[in-house]
Amino acid sequence: MQSDPQRRARGAQKIGEVLGQTPEQVERSLGDLAPQLETYVLETIYGEIYQSPALDARTRQIVTVTALATLGTAAPQLRTHIGGALRCGVAREELVEIMMQLAPFAGVAAAINGIAACREVFSAADKT
Amino acid sequence: MQSDPQRRARGAQKIGEVLGQTPEQVERSLGDLAPQLETYVLETIYGEIYQSPALDARTRQIVTVTALATLGTAAPQLRTHIGGALRCGVAREELVEIMMQLAPFAGVAAAINGIAACREVFSAADKT
Amino acid sequence: MQSDPQRRARGAQKIGEVLGQTPEQVERSLGDLAPQLETYVLETIYGEIYQSPALDARTRQIVTVTALATLGTAAPQLRTHIGGALRCGVAREELVEIMMQLAPFAGVAAAINGIAACREVFSAADKT
Amino acid sequence: MQSDPQRRARGAQKIGEVLGQTPEQVERSLGDLAPQLETYVLETIYGEIYQSPALDARTRQIVTVTALATLGTAAPQLRTHIGGALRCGVAREELVEIMMQLAPFAGVAAAINGIAACREVFSAADKT
Amino acid sequence: MQSDPQRRARGAQKIGEVLGQTPEQVERSLGDLAPQLETYVLETIYGEIYQSPALDARTRQIVTVTALATLGTAAPQLRTHIGGALRCGVAREELVEIMMQLAPFAGVAAAINGIAACREVFSAADKT
Amino acid sequence: MQSDPQRRARGAQKIGEVLGQTPEQVERSLGDLAPQLETYVLETIYGEIYQSPALDARTRQIVTVTALATLGTAAPQLRTHIGGALRCGVAREELVEIMMQLAPFAGVAAAINGIAACREVFSAADKT
């Protein structure tokens, strides 16, 4: 994938708003080895898909947190997006209830692991 | 699982509000063979979990649709809950954008199959 | 994979006992295109793994039915192994309760789809 | 979910029998943040679903261990339920053979990870 | 997602080469309801990700077929990409052996369902 | 499963070529507790399935790495087979691009976790 400066700027602003991350953080974790994946994350996901006004920021994070908790294979990404959900106005009680609602559909282990992820993110937020 | 009349009444009302189903529809699909699973669906899921005010009806359906589309193994349930989301005030454009948001997280096949499910549900709704 | 006549004979006898299938049925569904997969199914799975006395036939089928229902991506195989479970002495009520026990762990859609598979297999058995 | 004292008492007794856990252990891991999920685990899973006589305790644990090993996303829960299977009379050799039976159906990584979970639980049991 | 004419042209050419599809086919299946998903498929996947010379076309299709067969939830997409693999020079015998290699890693049902998908695609190709 | 000396010798040679492992390494991780799973891995997977000339070694490792990265539940096995892919002539740039190609099909978390696995394996290789 080729980088596009305008798209990159839009993505950088969006990832800041949603996750509180700087583009440098994405670069640091992916850019050395997989610059094309860095471009995909920053420019396609945050610079294109997240730009659509068809879902408000809050709902978009609820969808993302639900998808990652359901997969059960994305622990670091789940914690990052729980943090993003808090930034976008999802209340802690709502995040906990999302995990409860997942229990019958995605299985109780997904719910318990989701609560454990919430606990880590909430604790870290309380310390800052 | 043993049935509890009060819990059953609460579940019956809730499944009507959320999915537009009568308890008889759940009974017909499960009750002959698996009355305990019918009780679990009607009384635990709709009579207990869905009763909590910690998530509004709209958000709860967004979570459920997202979880089912991410799993990819629950086509009939996904269609039912897309219908439920419409009943609870989720707009068609939002449901489509939920599938778009799932594309990078749950994979493009989950998104395409989710759009196909939306198309079926929207068409059926247009005919009634 | 290379076929081994002794192993093949053991597998053929076992698949008859467990699933009531003849080796010709496996051959017909796989042998034209994928003889190595036919060998793997008949000789490795039924001629080697199923031969161990460490699990009785009944328990082995309970494990297999549970794994296939949990995966949710193997509908024809699930029906075949539900039939095998009946042959190996698992009662209909037990198969239904296995799906109930799966509901909280593998999700309610896995349980509902598992009950639908049971219904098909039980109905077919009633007609013969 | 609202707690029901009778159901809670039944669930507390059952989780003790099956997993050797006290209700306080469930409370400690979930009750601070997600009391409704604690209620679901203790009262619905152990106080309702596990109460049915349609499966004996041993078979129920075989089903649970198989489902969790197949999912592959529930490592702590898998270890807990392997311990529960031992308590309910499943032999170590049977647990190992369950993982072997899973290899062709759920994939060899599920089997290898299941054996690693068995090794941890068996070692911990040998030390007490 | 906003469409970009140059990227669209590149994607249209690539999807023709890889899958033998015209952009109109993607439009017809997605464009009415989900134009943003159509843009993602045509422009991001085929117009950006598939453009990289870091994998040859043949290898890229082997990866895609393997991923879809492993997921087990994408039957129509699996058939489409098996067809694409044939177009990109993967031999029928190789596709069958890919499914064989998947058997121990993704489970025998993924392999059997993958062979069934191969059979459908090969038969359709023989009729044209 | 019963061990067969010839098959074991073939498997031992193959696992050395593909993964650079000795049969003793497989024995050490599985043989104490699960000798039948050790036999399955060494003799069936490497002594039978891997023996077929229908896929060259390089392609076989691309398939295996793709399947394990798509599953997302097999982190140690993924690292082992990334190492095997390097031994079989898959370039680092190709492995990185395989993860990129997985992003739209298996989800971005599978791709990011796959890149993290590549980084670990490449770093370890640079130190030896």
PDB file of C-alpha atoms in Angstrom, chain A residues 1-2 7 36 40 44 48-49 52 54, chain E residues 1-2 7 36 40 44 48-49 52 54:
ATOM      1  CA  MET A   1       0.000   0.000   0.000  1.00  0.00           C
ATOM      2  CA  GLN A   2       1.214   3.468  -0.832  1.00  0.00           C
ATOM      3  CA  ARG A   7      -5.393  10.456   4.037  1.00  0.00           C
ATOM      4  CA  GLN A  36       2.178  -1.398   4.474  1.00  0.00           C
ATOM      5  CA  TYR A  40      -3.550   0.150   6.272  1.00  0.00           C
ATOM      6  CA  THR A  44      -7.527   2.905   5.585  1.00  0.00           C
ATOM      7  CA  GLU A  48     -11.175   6.171   5.492  1.00  0.00           C
ATOM      8  CA  ILE A  49     -13.507   3.749   7.306  1.00  0.00           C
ATOM      9  CA  SER A  52     -17.923   8.031   7.620  1.00  0.00           C
ATOM     10  CA  ALA A  54     -22.984   6.939   9.216  1.00  0.00           C
TER      11      ALA A  54
ATOM     12  CA  MET E   1     -15.031   5.521   2.185  1.00  0.00           C
ATOM     13  CA  GLN E   2     -14.673   7.829  -0.754  1.00  0.00           C
ATOM     14  CA  ARG E   7      -7.318   3.511  -7.349  1.00  0.00           C
ATOM     15  CA  GLN E  36     -18.543   1.956   1.007  1.00  0.00           C
ATOM     16  CA  TYR E  40     -13.248  -1.169   0.237  1.00  0.00           C
ATOM     17  CA  THR E  44      -8.500  -1.106  -0.925  1.00  0.00           C
ATOM     18  CA  GLU E  48      -4.002  -1.264  -2.873  1.00  0.00           C
ATOM     19  CA  ILE E  49      -3.209  -4.490  -0.974  1.00  0.00           C
ATOM     20  CA  SER E  52       2.245  -4.954  -3.781  1.00  0.00           C
ATOM     21  CA  ALA E  54       6.033  -8.536  -2.310  1.00  0.00           C
TER      22      ALA E  54
END
